PDB file of C-alpha atoms in Angstrom:
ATOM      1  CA  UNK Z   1      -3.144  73.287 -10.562  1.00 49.00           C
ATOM      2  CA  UNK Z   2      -5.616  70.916 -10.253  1.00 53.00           C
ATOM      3  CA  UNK Z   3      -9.031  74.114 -11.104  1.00 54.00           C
ATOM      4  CA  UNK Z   4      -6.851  74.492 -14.066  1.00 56.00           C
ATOM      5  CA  UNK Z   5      -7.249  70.744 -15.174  1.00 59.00           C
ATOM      6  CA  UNK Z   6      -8.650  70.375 -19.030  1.00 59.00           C
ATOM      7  CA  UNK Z   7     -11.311  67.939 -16.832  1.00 61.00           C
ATOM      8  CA  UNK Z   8     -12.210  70.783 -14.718  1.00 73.00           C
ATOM      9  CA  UNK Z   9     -12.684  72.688 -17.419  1.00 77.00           C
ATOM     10  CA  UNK Z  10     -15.437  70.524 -19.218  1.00 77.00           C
ATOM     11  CA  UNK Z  11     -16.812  69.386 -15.436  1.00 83.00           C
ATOM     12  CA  UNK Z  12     -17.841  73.657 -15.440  1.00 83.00           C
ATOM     13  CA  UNK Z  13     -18.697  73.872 -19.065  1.00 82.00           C
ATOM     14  CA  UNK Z  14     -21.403  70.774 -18.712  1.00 85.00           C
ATOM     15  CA  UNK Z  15     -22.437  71.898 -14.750  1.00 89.00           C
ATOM     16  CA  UNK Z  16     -23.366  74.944 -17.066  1.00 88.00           C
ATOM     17  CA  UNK Z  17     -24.872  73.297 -19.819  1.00 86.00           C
ATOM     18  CA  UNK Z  18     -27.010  71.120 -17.495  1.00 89.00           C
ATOM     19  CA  UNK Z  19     -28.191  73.922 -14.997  1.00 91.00           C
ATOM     20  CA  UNK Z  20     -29.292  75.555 -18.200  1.00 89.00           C
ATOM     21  CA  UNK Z  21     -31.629  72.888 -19.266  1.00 89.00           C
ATOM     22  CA  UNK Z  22     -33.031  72.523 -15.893  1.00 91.00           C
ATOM     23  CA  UNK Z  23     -34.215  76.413 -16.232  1.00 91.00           C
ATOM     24  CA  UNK Z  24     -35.188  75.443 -19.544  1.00 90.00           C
ATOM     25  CA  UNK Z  25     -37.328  72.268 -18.073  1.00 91.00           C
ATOM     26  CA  UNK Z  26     -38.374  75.093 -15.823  1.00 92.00           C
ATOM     27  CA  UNK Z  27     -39.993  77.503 -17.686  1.00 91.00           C
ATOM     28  CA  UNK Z  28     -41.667  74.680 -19.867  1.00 90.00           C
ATOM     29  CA  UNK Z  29     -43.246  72.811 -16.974  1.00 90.00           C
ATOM     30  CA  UNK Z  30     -45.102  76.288 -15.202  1.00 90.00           C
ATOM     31  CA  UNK Z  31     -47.346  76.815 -18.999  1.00 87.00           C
ATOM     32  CA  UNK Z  32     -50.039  74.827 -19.348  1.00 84.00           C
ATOM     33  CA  UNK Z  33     -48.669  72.475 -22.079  1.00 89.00           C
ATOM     34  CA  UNK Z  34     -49.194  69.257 -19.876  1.00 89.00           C
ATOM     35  CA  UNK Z  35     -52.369  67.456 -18.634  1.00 88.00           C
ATOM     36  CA  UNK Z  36     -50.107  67.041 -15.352  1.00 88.00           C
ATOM     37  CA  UNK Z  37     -46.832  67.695 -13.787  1.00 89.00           C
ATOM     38  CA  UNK Z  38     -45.057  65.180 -12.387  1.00 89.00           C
ATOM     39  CA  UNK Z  39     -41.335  63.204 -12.088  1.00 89.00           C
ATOM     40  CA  UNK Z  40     -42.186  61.296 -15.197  1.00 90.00           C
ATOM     41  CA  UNK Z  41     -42.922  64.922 -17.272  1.00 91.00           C
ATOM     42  CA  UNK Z  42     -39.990  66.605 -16.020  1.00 92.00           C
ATOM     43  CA  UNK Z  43     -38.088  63.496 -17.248  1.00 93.00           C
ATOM     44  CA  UNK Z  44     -39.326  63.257 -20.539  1.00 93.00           C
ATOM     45  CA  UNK Z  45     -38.646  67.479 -20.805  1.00 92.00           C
ATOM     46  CA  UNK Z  46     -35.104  67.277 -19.912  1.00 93.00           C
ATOM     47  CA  UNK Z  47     -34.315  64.490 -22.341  1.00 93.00           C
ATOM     48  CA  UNK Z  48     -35.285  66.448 -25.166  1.00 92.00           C
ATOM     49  CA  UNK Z  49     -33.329  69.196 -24.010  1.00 91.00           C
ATOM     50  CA  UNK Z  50     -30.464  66.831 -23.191  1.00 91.00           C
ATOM     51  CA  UNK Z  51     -30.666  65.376 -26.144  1.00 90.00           C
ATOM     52  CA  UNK Z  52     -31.029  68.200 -28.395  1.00 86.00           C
ATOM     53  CA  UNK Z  53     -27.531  69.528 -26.589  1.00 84.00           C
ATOM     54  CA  UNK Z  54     -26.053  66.459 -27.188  1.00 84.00           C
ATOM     55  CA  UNK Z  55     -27.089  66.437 -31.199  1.00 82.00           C
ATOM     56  CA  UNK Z  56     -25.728  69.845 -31.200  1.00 76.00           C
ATOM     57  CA  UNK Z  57     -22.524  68.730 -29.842  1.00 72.00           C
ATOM     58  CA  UNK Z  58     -22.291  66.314 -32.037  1.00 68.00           C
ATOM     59  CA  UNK Z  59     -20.627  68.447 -34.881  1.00 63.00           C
ATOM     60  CA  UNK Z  60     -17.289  69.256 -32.219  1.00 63.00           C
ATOM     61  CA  UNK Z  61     -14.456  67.596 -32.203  1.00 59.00           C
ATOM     62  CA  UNK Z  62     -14.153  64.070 -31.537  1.00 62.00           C
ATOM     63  CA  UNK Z  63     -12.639  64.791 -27.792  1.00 63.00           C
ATOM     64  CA  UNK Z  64     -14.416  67.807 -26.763  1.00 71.00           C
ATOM     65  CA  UNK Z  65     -17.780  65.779 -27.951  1.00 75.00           C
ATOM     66  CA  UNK Z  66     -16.995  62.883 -26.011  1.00 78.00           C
ATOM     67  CA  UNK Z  67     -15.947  64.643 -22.882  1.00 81.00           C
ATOM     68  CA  UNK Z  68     -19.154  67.043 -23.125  1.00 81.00           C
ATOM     69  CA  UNK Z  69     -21.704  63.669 -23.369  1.00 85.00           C
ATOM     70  CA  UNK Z  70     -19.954  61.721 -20.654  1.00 87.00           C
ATOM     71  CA  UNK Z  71     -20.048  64.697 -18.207  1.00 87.00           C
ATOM     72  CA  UNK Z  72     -23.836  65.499 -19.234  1.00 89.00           C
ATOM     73  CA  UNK Z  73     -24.709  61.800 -18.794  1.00 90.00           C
ATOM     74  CA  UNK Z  74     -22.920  61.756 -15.798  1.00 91.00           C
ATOM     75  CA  UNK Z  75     -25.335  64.945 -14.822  1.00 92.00           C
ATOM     76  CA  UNK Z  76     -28.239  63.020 -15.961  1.00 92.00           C
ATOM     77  CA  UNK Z  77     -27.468  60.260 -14.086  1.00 91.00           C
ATOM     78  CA  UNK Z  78     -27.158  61.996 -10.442  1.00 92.00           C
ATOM     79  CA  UNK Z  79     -29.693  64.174 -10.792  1.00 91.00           C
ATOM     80  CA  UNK Z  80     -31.744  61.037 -11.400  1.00 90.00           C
ATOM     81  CA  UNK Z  81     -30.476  59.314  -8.108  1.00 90.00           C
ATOM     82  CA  UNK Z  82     -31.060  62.787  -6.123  1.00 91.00           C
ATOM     83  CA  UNK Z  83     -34.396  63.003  -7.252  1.00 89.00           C
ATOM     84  CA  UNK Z  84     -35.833  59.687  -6.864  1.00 88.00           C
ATOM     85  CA  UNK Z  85     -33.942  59.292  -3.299  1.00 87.00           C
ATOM     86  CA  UNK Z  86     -35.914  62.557  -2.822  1.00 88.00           C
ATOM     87  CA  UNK Z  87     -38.849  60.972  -4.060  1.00 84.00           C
ATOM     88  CA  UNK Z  88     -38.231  58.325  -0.971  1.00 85.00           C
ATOM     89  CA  UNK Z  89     -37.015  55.433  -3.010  1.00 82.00           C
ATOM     90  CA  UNK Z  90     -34.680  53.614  -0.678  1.00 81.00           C
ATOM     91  CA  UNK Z  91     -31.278  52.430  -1.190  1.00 80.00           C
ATOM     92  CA  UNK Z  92     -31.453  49.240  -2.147  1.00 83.00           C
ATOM     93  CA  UNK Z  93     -33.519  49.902  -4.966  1.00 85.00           C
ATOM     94  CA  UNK Z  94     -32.104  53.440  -6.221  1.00 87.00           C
ATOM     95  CA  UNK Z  95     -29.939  51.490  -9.005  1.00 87.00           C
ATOM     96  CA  UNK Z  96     -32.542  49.645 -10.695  1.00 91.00           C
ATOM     97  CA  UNK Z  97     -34.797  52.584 -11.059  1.00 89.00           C
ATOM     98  CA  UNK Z  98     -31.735  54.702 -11.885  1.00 90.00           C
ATOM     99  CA  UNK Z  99     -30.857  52.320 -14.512  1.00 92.00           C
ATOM    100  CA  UNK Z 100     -34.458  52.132 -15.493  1.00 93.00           C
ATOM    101  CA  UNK Z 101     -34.554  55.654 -16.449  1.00 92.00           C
ATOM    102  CA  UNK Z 102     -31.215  55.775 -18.471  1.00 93.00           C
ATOM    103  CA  UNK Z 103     -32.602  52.793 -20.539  1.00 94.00           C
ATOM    104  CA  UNK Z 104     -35.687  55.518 -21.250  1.00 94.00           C
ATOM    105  CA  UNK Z 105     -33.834  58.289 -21.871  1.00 94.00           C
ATOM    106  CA  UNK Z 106     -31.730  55.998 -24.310  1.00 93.00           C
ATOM    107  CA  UNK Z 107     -34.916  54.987 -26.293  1.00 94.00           C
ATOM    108  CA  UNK Z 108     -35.928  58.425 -26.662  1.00 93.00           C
ATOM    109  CA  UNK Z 109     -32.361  59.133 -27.851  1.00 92.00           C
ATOM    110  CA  UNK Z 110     -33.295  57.015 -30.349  1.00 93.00           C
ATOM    111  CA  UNK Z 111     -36.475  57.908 -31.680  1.00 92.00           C
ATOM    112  CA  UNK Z 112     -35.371  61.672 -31.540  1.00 90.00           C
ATOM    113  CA  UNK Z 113     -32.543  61.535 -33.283  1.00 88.00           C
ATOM    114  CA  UNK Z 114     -33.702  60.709 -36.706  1.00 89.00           C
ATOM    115  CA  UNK Z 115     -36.349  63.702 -36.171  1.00 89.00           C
ATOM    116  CA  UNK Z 116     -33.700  66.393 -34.888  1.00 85.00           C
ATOM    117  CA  UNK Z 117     -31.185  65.107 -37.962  1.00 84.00           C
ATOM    118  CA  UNK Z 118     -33.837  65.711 -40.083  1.00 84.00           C
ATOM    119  CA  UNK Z 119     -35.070  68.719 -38.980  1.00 78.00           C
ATOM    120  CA  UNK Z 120     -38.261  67.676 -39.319  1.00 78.00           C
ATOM    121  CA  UNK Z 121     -41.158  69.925 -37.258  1.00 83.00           C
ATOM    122  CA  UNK Z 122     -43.940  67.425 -38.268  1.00 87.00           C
ATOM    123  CA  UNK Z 123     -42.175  64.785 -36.744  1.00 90.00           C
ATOM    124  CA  UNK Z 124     -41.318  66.335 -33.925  1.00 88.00           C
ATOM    125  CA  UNK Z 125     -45.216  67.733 -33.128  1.00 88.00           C
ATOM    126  CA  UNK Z 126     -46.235  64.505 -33.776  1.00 89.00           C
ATOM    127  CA  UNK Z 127     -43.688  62.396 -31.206  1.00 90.00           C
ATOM    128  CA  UNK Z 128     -45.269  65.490 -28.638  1.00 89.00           C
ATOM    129  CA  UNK Z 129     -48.545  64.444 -29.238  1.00 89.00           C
ATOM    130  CA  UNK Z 130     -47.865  60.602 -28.693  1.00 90.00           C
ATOM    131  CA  UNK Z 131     -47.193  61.775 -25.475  1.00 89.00           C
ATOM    132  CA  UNK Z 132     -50.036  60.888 -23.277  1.00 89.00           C
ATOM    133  CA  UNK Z 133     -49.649  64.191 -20.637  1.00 89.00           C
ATOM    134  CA  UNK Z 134     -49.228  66.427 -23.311  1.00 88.00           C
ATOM    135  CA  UNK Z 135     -52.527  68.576 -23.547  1.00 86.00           C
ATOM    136  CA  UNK Z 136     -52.955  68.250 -27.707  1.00 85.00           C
ATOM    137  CA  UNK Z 137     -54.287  71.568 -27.889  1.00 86.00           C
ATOM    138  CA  UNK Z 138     -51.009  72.821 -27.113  1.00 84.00           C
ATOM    139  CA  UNK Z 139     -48.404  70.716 -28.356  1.00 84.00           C
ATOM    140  CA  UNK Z 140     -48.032  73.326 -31.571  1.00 86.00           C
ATOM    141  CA  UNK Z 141     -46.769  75.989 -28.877  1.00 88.00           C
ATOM    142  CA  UNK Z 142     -45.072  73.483 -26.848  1.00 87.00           C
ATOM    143  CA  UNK Z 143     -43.003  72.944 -30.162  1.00 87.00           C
ATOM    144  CA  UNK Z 144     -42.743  76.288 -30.893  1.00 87.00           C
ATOM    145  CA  UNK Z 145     -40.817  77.007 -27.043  1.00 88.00           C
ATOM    146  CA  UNK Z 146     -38.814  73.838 -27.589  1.00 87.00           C
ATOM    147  CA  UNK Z 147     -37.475  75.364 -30.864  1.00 86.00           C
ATOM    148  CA  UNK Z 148     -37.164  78.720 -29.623  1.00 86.00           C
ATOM    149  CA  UNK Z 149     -34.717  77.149 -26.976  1.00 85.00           C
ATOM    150  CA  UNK Z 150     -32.909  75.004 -29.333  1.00 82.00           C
ATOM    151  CA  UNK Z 151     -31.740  78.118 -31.646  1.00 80.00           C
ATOM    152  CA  UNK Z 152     -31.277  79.400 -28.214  1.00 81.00           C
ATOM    153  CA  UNK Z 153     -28.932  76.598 -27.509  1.00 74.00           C
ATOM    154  CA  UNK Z 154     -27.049  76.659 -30.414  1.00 72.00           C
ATOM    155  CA  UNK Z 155     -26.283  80.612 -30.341  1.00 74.00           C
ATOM    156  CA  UNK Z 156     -25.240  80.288 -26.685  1.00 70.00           C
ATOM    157  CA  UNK Z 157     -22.929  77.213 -27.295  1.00 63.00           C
ATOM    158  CA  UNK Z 158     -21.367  78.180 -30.495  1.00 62.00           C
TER     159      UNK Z 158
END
């Protein structure tokens, strides 16, 4: 009875969701679209993938939508604390770099937001270039893959 649980359910559909976007990170992080690869880049990858998923969730219903975010935050937030205790941060510290990195990936919520409501490529190409480890040579097929996964994303998840 308790697999069966409508929590269960969402727990699977997210665990999904988010092993998805890691791939997605993945793939993005072995081209040469960045000057270097490193915890910050990988960051910054999956919280436009992240976010774009949560955009696109956006348009469910009001439940389903909230139980999707919180379990994809929730995702988010221990992959963050496996990765920098990985990274040898000890535990005394773990929560304020933890809650350093969820205050980031809420800016960038932010800032992409208005670009992916808009659907604005310009936008988006030019938030890639502000990006310091983006090589700016690339950032036109860097936007090009991100796009390719979002329509991705959307036929997958509809």
């Amino acid at each position: 009875q308790y697999f069966k649980k409508k929590e269960n359910t969402y727990k699977i559909k997210t665990d999904k969701i988010y092993l998805d976007i890691l791939n997605k990170c993945k793939i993005l992080l072995d081209k040469k679209y960045f000057n270097e690869i490193n915890f910050n880049v990988s960051f910054e990858v999956i919280s436009i993938l992240l976010i774009f998923f949560l955009k696109f969730f956006k348009y469910y219903n009001k439940v389903s939508k909230k139980r999707i975010s919180e379990e994809l935050m929730k995702n988010l937030v221990n992959d963050l604390d496996k990765s920098l205790r990985d990274a040898g941060i000890s535990d005394m510290s773990i929560g304020k770099y933890v809650k350093k990195y969820v205050k980031k990936f809420y800016f960038r919520l932010k800032v992409l937001d208005p670009i992916f409501e808009e659907d604005n490529d310009k936008k988006f190409i030019n938030y890639l270039n502000s990006l310091e480890f983006v090589n700016k040579n690339n950032s036109n097929d860097l936007a090009n893959d991100f796009s390719q996964f979002f329509i991705q994303i959307k036929k997958n998840n509809e």
